[in-house]
mmCIF file of C-alpha atoms and ligand atoms in Angstrom:
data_model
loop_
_atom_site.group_PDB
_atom_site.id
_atom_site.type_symbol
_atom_site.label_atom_id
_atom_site.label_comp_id
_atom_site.label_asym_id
_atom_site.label_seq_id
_atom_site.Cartn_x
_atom_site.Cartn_y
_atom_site.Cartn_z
ATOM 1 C CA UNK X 1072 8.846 6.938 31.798
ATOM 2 C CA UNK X 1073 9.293 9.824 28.904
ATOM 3 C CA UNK X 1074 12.352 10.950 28.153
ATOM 4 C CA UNK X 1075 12.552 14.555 28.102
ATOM 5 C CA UNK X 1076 15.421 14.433 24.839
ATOM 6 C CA UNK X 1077 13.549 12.337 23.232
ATOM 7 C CA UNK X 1078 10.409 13.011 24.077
ATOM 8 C CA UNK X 1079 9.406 8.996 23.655
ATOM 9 C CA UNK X 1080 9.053 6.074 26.267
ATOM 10 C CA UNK X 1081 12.408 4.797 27.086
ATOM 11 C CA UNK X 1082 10.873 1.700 28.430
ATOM 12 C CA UNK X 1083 12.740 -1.127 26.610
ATOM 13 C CA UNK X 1084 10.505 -3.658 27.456
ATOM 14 C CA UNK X 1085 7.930 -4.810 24.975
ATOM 15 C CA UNK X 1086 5.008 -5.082 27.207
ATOM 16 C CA UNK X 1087 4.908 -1.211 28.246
ATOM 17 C CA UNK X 1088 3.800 -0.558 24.367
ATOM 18 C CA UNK X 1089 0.757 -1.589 22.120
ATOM 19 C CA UNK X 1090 0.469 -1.988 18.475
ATOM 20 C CA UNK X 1091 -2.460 -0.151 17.210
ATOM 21 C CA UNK X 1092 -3.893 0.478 13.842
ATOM 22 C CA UNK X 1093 -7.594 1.430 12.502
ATOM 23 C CA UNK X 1094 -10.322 -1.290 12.058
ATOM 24 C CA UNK X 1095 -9.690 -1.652 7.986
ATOM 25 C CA UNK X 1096 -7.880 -2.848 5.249
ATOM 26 C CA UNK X 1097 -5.335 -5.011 6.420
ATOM 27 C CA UNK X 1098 -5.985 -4.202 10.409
ATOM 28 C CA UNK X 1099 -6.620 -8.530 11.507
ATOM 29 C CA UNK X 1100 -3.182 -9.373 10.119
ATOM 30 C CA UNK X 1101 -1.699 -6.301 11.785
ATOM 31 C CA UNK X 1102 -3.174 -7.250 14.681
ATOM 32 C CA UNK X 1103 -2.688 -10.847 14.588
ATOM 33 C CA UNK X 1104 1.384 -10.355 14.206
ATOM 34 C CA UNK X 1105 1.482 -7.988 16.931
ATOM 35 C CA UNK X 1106 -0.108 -10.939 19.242
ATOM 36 C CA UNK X 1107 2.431 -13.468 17.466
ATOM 37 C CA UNK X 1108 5.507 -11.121 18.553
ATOM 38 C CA UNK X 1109 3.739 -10.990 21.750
ATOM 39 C CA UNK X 1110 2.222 -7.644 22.240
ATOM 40 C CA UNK X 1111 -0.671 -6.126 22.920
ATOM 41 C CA UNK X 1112 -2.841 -4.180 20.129
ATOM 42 C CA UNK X 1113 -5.619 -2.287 20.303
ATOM 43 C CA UNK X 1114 -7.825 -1.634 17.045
ATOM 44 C CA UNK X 1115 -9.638 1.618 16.653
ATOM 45 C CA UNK X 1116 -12.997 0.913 14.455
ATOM 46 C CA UNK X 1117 -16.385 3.012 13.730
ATOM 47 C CA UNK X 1118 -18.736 2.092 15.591
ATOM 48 C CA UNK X 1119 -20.321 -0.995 13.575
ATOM 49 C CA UNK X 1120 -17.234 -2.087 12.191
ATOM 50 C CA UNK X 1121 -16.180 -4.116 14.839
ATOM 51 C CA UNK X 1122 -17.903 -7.512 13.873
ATOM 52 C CA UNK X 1123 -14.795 -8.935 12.441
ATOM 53 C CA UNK X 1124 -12.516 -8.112 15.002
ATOM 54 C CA UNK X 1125 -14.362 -9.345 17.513
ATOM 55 C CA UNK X 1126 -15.108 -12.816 15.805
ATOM 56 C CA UNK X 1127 -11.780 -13.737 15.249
ATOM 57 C CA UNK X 1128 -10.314 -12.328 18.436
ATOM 58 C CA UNK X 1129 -7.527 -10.492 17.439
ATOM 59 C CA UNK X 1130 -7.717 -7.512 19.344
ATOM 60 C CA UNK X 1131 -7.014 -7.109 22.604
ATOM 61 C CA UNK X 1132 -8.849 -3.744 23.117
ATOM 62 C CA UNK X 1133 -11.507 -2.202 20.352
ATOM 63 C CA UNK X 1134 -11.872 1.914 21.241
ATOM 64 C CA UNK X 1135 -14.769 3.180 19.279
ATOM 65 C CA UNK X 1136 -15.313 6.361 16.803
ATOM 66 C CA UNK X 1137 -18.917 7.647 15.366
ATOM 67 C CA UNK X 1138 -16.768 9.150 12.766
ATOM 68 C CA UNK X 1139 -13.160 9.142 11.458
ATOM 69 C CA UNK X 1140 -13.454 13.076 12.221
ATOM 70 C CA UNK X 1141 -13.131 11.696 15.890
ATOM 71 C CA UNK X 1142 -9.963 10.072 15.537
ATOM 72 C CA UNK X 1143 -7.971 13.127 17.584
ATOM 73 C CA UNK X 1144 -10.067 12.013 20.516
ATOM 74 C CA UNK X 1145 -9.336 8.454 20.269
ATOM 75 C CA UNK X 1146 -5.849 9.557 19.470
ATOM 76 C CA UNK X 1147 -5.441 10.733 23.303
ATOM 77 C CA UNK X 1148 -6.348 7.163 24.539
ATOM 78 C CA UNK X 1149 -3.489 6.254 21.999
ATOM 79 C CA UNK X 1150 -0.981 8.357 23.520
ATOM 80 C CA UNK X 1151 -2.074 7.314 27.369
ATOM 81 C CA UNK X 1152 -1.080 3.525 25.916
ATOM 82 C CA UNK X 1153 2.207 4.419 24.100
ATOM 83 C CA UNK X 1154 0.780 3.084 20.983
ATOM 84 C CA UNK X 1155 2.468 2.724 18.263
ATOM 85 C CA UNK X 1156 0.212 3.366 14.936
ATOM 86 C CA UNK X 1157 0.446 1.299 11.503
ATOM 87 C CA UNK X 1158 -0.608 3.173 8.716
ATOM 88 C CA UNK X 1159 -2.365 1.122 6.149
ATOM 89 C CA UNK X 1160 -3.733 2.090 2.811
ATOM 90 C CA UNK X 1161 -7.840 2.669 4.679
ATOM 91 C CA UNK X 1162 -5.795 4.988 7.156
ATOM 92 C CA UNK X 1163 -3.637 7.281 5.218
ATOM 93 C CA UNK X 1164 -7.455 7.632 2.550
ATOM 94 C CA UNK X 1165 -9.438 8.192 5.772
ATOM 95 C CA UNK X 1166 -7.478 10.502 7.744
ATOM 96 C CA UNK X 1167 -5.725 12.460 4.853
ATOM 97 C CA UNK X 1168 -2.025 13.661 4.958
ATOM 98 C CA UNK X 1169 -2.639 16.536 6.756
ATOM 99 C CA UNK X 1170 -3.739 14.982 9.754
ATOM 100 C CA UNK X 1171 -1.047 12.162 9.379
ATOM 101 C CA UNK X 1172 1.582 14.448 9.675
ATOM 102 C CA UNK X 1173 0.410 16.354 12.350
ATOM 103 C CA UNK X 1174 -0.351 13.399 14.835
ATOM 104 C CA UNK X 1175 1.413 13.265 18.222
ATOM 105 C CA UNK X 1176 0.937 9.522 18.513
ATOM 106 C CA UNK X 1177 4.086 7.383 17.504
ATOM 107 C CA UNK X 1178 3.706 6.130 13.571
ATOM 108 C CA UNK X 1179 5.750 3.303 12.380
ATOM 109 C CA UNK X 1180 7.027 4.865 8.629
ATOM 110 C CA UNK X 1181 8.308 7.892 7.519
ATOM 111 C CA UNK X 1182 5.859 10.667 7.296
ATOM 112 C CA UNK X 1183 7.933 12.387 4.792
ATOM 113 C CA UNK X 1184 7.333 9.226 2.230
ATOM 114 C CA UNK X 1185 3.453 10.255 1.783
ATOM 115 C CA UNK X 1186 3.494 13.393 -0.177
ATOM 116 C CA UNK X 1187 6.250 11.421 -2.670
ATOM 117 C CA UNK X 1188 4.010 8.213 -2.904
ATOM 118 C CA UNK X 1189 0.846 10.262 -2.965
ATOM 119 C CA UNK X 1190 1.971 13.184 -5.852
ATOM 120 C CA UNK X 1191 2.060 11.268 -9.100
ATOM 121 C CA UNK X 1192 5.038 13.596 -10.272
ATOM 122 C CA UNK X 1193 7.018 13.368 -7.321
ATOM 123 C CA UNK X 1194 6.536 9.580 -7.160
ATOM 124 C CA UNK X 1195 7.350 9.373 -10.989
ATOM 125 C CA UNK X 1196 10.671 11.596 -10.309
ATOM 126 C CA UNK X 1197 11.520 9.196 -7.061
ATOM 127 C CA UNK X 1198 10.932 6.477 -9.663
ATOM 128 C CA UNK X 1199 12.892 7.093 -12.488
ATOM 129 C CA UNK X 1200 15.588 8.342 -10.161
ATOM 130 C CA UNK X 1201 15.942 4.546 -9.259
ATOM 131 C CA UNK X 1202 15.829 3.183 -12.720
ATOM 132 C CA UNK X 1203 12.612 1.900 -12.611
ATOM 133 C CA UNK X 1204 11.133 1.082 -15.860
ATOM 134 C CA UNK X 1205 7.517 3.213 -15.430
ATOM 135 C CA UNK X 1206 4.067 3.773 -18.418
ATOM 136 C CA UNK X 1207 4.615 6.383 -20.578
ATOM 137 C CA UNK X 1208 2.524 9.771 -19.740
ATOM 138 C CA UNK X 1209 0.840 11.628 -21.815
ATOM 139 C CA UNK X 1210 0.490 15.544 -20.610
ATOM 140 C CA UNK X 1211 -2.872 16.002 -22.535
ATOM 141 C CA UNK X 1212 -5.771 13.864 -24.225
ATOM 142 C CA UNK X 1213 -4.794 15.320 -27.262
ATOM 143 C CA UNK X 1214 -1.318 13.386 -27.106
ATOM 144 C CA UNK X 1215 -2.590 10.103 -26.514
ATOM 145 C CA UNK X 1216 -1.492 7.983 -29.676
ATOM 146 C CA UNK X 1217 -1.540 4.601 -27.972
ATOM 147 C CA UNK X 1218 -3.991 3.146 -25.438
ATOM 148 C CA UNK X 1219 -3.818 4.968 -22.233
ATOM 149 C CA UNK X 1220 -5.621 4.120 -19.110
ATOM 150 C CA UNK X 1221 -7.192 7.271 -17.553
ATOM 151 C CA UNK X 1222 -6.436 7.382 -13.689
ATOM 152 C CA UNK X 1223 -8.840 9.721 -11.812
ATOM 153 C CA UNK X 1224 -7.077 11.246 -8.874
ATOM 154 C CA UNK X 1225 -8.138 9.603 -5.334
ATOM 155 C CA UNK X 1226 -10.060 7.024 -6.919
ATOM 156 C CA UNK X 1227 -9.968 4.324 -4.410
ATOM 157 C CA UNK X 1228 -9.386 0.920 -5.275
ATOM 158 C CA UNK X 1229 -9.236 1.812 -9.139
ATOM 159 C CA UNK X 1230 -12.816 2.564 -9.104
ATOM 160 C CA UNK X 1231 -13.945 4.629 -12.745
ATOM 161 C CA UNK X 1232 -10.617 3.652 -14.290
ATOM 162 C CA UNK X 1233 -11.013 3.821 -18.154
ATOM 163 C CA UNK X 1234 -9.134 2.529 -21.319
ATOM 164 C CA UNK X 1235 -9.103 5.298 -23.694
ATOM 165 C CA UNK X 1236 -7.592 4.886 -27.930
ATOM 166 C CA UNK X 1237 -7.760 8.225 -29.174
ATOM 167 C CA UNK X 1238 -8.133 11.483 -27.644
ATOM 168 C CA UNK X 1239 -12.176 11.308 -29.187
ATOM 169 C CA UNK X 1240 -12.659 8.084 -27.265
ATOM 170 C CA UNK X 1241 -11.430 9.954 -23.915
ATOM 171 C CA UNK X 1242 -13.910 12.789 -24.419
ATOM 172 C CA UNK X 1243 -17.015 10.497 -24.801
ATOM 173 C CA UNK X 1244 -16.026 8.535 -21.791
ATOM 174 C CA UNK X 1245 -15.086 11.514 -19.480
ATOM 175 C CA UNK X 1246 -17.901 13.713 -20.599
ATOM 176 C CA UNK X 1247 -20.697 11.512 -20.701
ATOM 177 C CA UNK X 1248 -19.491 9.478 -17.061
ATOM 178 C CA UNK X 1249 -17.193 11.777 -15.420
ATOM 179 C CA UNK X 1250 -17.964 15.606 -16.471
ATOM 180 C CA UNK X 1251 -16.830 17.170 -13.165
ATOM 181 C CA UNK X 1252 -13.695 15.480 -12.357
ATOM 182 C CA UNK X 1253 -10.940 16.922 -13.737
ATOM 183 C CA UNK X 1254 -7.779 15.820 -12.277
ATOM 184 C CA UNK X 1255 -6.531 12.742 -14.062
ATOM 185 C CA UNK X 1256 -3.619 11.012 -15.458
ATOM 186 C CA UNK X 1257 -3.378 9.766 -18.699
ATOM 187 C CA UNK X 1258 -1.002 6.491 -18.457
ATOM 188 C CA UNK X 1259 0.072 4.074 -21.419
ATOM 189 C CA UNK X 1260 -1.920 1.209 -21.148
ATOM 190 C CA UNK X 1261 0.925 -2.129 -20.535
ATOM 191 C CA UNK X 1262 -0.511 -5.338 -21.850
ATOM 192 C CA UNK X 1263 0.858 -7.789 -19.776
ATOM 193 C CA UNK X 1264 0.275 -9.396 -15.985
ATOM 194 C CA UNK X 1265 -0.044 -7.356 -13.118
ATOM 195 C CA UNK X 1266 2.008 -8.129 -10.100
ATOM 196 C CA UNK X 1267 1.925 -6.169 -6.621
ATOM 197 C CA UNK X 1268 5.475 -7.277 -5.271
ATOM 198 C CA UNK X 1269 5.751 -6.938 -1.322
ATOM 199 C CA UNK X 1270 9.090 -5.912 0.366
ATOM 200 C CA UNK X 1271 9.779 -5.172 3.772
ATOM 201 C CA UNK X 1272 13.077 -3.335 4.600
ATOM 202 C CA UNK X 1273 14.422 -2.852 7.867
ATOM 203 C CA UNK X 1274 15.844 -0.099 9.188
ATOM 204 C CA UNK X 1275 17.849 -1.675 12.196
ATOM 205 C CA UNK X 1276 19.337 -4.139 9.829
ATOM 206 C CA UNK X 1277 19.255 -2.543 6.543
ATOM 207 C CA UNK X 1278 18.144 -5.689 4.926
ATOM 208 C CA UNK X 1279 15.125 -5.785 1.900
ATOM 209 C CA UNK X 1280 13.089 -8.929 2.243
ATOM 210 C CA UNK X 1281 10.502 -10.085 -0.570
ATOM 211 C CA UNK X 1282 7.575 -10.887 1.712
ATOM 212 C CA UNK X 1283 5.319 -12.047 -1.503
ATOM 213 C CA UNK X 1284 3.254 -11.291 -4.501
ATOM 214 C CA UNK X 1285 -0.298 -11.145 -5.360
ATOM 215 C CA UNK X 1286 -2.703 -10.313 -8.195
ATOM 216 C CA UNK X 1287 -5.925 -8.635 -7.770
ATOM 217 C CA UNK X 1288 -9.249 -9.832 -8.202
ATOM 218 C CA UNK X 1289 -11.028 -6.626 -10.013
ATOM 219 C CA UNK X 1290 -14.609 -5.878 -11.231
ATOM 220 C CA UNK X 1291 -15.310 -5.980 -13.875
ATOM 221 C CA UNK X 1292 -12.221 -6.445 -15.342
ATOM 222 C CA UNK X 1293 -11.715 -10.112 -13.681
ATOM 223 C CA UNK X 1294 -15.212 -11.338 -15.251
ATOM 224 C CA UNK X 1295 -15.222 -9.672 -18.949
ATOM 225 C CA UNK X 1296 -13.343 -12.841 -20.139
ATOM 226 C CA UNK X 1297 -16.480 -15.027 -19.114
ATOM 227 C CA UNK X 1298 -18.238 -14.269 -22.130
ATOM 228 C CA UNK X 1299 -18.090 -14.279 -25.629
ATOM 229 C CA UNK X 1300 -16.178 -11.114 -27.175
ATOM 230 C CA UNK X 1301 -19.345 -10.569 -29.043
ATOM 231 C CA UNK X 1302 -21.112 -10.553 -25.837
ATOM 232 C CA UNK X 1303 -18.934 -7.900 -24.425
ATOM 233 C CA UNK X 1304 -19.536 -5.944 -27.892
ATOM 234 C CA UNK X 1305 -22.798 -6.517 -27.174
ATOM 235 C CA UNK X 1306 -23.612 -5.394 -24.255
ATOM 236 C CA UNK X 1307 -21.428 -2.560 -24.496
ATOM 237 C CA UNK X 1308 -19.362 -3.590 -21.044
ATOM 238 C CA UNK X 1309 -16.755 -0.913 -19.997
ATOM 239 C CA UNK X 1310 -13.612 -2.383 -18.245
ATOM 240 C CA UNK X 1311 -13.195 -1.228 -14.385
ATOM 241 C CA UNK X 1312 -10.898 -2.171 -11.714
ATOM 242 C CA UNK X 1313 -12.509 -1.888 -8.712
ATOM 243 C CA UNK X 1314 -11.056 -4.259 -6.328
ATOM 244 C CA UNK X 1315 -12.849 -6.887 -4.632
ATOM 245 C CA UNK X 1316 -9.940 -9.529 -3.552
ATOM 246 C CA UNK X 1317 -6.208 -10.314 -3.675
ATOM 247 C CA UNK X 1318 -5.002 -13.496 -5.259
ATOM 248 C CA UNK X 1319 -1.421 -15.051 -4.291
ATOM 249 C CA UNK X 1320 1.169 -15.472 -6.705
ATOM 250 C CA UNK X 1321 4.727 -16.761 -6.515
ATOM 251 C CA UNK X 1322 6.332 -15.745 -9.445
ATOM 252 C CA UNK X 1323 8.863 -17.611 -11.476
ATOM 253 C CA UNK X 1324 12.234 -18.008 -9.582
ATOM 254 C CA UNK X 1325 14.372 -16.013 -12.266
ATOM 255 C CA UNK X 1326 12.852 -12.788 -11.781
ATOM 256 C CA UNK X 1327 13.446 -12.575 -8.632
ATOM 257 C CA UNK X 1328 16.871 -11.034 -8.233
ATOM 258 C CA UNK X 1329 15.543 -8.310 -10.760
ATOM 259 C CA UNK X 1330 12.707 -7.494 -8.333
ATOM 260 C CA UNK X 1331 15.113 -7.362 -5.102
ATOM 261 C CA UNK X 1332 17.132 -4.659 -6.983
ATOM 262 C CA UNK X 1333 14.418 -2.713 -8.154
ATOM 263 C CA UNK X 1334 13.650 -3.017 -4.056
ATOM 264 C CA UNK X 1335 16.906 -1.851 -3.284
ATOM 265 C CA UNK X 1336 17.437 0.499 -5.816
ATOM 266 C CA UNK X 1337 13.992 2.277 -4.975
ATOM 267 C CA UNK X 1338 15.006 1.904 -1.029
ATOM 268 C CA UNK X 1339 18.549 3.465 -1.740
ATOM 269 C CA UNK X 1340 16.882 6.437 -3.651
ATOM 270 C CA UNK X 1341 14.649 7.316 -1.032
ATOM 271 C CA UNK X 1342 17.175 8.059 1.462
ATOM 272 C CA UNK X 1343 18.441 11.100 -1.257
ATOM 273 C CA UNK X 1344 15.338 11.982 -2.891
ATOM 274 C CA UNK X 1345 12.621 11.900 -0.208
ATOM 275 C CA UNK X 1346 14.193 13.720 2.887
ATOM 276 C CA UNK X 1347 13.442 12.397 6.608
ATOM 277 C CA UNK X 1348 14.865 8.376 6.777
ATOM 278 C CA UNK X 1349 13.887 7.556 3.829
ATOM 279 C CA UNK X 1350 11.330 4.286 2.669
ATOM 280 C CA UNK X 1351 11.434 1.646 5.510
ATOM 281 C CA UNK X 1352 9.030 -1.285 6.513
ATOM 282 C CA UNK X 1353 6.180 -2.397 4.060
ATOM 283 C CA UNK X 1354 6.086 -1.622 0.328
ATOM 284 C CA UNK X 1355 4.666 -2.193 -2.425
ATOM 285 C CA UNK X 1356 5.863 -2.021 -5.771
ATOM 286 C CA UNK X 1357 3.069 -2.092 -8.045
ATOM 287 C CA UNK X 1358 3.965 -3.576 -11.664
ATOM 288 C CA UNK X 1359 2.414 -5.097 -15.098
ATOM 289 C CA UNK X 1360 4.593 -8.124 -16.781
ATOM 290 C CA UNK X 1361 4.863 -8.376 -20.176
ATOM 291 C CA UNK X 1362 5.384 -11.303 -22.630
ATOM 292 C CA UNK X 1363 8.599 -10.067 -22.939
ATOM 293 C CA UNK X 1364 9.428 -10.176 -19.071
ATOM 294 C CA UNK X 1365 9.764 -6.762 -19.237
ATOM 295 C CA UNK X 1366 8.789 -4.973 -15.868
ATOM 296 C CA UNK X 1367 6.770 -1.687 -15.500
ATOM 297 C CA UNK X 1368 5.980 -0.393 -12.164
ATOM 298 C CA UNK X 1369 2.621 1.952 -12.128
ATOM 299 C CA UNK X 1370 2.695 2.959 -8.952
ATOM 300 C CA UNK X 1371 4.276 2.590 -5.303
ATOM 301 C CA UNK X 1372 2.868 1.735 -1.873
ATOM 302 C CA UNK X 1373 4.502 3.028 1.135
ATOM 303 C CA UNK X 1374 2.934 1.136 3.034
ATOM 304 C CA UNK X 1375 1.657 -2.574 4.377
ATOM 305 C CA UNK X 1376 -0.856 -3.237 1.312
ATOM 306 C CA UNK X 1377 -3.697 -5.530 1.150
ATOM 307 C CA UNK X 1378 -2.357 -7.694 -1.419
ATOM 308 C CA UNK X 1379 -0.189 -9.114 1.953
ATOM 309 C CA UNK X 1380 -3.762 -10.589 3.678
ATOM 310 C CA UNK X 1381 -3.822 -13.872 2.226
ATOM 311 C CA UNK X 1382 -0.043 -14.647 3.890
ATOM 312 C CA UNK X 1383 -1.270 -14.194 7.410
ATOM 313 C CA UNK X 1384 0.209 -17.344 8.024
ATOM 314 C CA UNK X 1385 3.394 -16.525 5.712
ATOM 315 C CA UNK X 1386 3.944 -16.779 2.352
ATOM 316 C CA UNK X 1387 6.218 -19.210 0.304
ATOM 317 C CA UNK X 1388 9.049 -17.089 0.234
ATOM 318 C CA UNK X 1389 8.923 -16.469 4.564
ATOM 319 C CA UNK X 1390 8.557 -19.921 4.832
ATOM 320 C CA UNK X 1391 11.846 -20.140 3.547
ATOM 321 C CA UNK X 1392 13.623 -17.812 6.194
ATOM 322 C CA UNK X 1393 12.038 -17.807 8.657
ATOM 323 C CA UNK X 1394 10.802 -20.711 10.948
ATOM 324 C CA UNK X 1395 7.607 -19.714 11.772
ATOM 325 C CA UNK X 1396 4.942 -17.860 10.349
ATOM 326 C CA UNK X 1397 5.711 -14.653 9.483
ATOM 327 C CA UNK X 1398 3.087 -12.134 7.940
ATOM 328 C CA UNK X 1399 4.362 -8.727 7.209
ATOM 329 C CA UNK X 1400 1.887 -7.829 9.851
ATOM 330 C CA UNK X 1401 4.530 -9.777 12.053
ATOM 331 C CA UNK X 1402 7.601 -8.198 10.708
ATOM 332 C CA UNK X 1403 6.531 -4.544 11.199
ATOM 333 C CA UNK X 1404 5.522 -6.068 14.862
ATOM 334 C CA UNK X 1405 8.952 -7.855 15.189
ATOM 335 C CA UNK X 1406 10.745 -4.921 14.309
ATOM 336 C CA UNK X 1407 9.203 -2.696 16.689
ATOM 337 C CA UNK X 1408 9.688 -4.982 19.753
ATOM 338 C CA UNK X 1409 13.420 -5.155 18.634
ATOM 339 C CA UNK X 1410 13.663 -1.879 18.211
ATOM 340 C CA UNK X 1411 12.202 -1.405 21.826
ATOM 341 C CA UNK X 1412 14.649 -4.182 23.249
ATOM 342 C CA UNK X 1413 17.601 -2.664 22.003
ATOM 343 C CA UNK X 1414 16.648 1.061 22.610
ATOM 344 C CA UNK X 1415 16.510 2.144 18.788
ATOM 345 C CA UNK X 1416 12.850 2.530 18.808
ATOM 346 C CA UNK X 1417 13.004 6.276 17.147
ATOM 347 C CA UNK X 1418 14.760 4.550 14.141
ATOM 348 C CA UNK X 1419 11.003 2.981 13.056
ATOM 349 C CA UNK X 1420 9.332 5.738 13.780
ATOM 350 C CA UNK X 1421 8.066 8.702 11.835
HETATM 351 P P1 ATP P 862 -4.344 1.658 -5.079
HETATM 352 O O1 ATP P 862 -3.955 3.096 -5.013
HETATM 353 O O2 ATP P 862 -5.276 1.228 -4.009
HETATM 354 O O3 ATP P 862 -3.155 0.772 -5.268
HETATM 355 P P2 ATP P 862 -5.548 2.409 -7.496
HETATM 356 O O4 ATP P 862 -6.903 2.939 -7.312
HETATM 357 O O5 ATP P 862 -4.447 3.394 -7.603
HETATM 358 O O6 ATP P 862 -5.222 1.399 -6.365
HETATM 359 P P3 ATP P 862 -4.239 0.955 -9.434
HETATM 360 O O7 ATP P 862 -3.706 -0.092 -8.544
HETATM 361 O O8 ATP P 862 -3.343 2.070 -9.813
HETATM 362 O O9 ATP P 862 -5.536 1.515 -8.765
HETATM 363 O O10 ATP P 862 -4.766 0.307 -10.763
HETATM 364 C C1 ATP P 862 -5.982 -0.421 -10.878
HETATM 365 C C2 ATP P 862 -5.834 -1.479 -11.951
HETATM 366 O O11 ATP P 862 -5.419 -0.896 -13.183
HETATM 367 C C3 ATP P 862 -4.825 -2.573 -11.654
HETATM 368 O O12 ATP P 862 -5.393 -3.809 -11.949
HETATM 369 C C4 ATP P 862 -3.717 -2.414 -12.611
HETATM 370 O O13 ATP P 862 -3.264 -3.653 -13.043
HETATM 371 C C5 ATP P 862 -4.350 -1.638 -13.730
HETATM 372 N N1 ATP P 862 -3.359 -0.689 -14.259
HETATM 373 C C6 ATP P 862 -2.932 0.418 -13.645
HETATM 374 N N2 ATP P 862 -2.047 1.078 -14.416
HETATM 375 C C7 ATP P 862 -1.902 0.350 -15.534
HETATM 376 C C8 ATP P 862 -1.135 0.491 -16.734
HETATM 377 N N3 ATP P 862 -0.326 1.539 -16.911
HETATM 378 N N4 ATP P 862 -1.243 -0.447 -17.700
HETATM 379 C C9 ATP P 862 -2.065 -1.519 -17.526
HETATM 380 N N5 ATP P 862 -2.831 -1.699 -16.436
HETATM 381 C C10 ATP P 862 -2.750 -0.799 -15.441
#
């Protein structure tokens, strides 16, 4: 059944291939599309992670790890079931770039996005390349002349995230909390909204689709407004962003053809900038509103984000095109089986 050229299946038929992704993140919605398209999934969890996946019955097989370390062994079982791997954002933190790029199972995305998404410089270059309005930088602590929010590197989830004044306030945060971390960005703090926009674009029909939006629902920075400002003097509360939830949002109806060109414009970049295909499937363009509409972008996601969970059963803006309910855990799912069908699978692969 492998082609020797190719060196993939060239089954066309839907059924010969599962879906697979890691027990995480946004793995029951990935899992749940690839049953709605009709295939079969299997979900790779450590061992006592399982719970949910079993309760609501989403998986059609569950292979087992002690340890993410393990995954090269459970990758063979991948392989032997022509699985097709989505990355999510658990997966790519997890199992590191390294070992992303060097997998021999088949990976929906392009493995050439990560190091731009992932390297604030290169995704700041990929950025501005599209026209995409971005925070001001600040190289050292000793520039900062306006509030900055200091981004640790590889701090999942925004975890020890701090709003810094003055280059004085920076060094009695970072030195008191954080003494031995020393990679950071320094990032002018937008007052405004923030708004994870989530696009899908498909490589077999070159189209971007809005999926949906959603806001976070961070600690502590979600609760600090439920007491008195002289409360939060008080009791000396520092803001943090670690994220707990996502929270829907449909935005108002006149921004939206400004976010489908920042889509496209980002999508049509990537194709020049980042080598290999360029940015398909999920994304996430990650932004902060102002009271002047204005829109600033902080960071990307290459990737299905979790911000897409609450739409399992689509969002307002699917419910619009398409007739049933379509998740981006769907799309990616519907995309793959097309690409199957019609014999284009290597275009959605990585
Ligand atoms: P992930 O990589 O999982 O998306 P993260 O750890 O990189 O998350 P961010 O999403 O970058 O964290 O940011 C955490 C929080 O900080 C978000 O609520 C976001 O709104 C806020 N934030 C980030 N950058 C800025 C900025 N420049 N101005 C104002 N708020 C910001």
């Amino acid at each position: 059944m492998v082609s020797k050229k190719a060196s993939l299946p060239a089954s066309k038929n839907p059924s010969d291939y599962v879906i697979a992704t890691m027990g995480s993140h946004s793995a029951l919605q990935i899992l749940h599309g690839a049953r709605q398209e009709g295939m079969r999934n299997v979900v790779v969890c450590k061992k006592g992670a399982e719970r949910a996946y079993k309760s609501y019955g989403v998986a059609d097989e569950i292979l087992y790890v002690d340890d993410w370390s393990e995954w090269e062994k459970v990758e063979k079982e991948l392989v032997k079931r022509n699985a097709i791997i989505i990355p999510h954002g658990s997966f790519i933190a997890y199992m590191g770039h390294d070992r992303v790029k060097a997998m021999k199972a088949m990976y929906f995305g392009t493995k050439e996005i990560l190091e731009w998404e992932s390297n604030r410089t290169m995704e700041r270059q990929w950025l501005e390349a599209a026209d995409i309005k971005m925070p001001r930088v600040f190289a050292t602590p000793e520039e900062i002349k306006k509030p900055v929010i200091v981004k640790f590197h590889g701090a999942g989830g925004g975890f020890g995230y701090f709003i810094a004044k003055s280059a004085e306030q920076f060094y009695e945060v970072k030195n008191r909390k954080y003494p031995e971390q020393n990679d950071f960005a320094l990032q002018e703090y937008i007052v405004g909204v923030p708004i994870y926009a989530h696009y899908f674009f498909s490589p077999l029909t070159q189209e971007l689709e809005i999926m949906s939006f959603d806001k976070r629902y961070e600690s502590n920075a979600d609760s600090i407004g439920r007491i008195r400002a002289e409360d939060q003097l008080s009791a000396n509360i520092y803001t943090s962003y670690t994220i707990v939830g996502n929270i829907p949002v449909v935005i108002r109806e006149s921004m939206l053809p400004e976010f489908f060109a920042m889509g496209d414009r980002v999508v049509k970049t990537s194709k020049k900038m980042c080598g290999g295909k360029g940015l398909f499937g999920p994304f996430c363009l990650e932004c902060i509103v102002t009271r002047k509409l204005e829109i600033f972008v902080f960071e990307i996601s290459a990737r299905i984000v979790a911000g897409t969970n609450p739409f399992v059963e689509g969002s307002p803006y699917t419910a619009l095109r398409y007739k049933e309910p379509m998740s981006t855990g769907r799309r990616i799912a519907r995309d793959i089986k097309t690409a199957i069908k019609q014999g284009r699978l290597r275009e959605v692969l990585g």
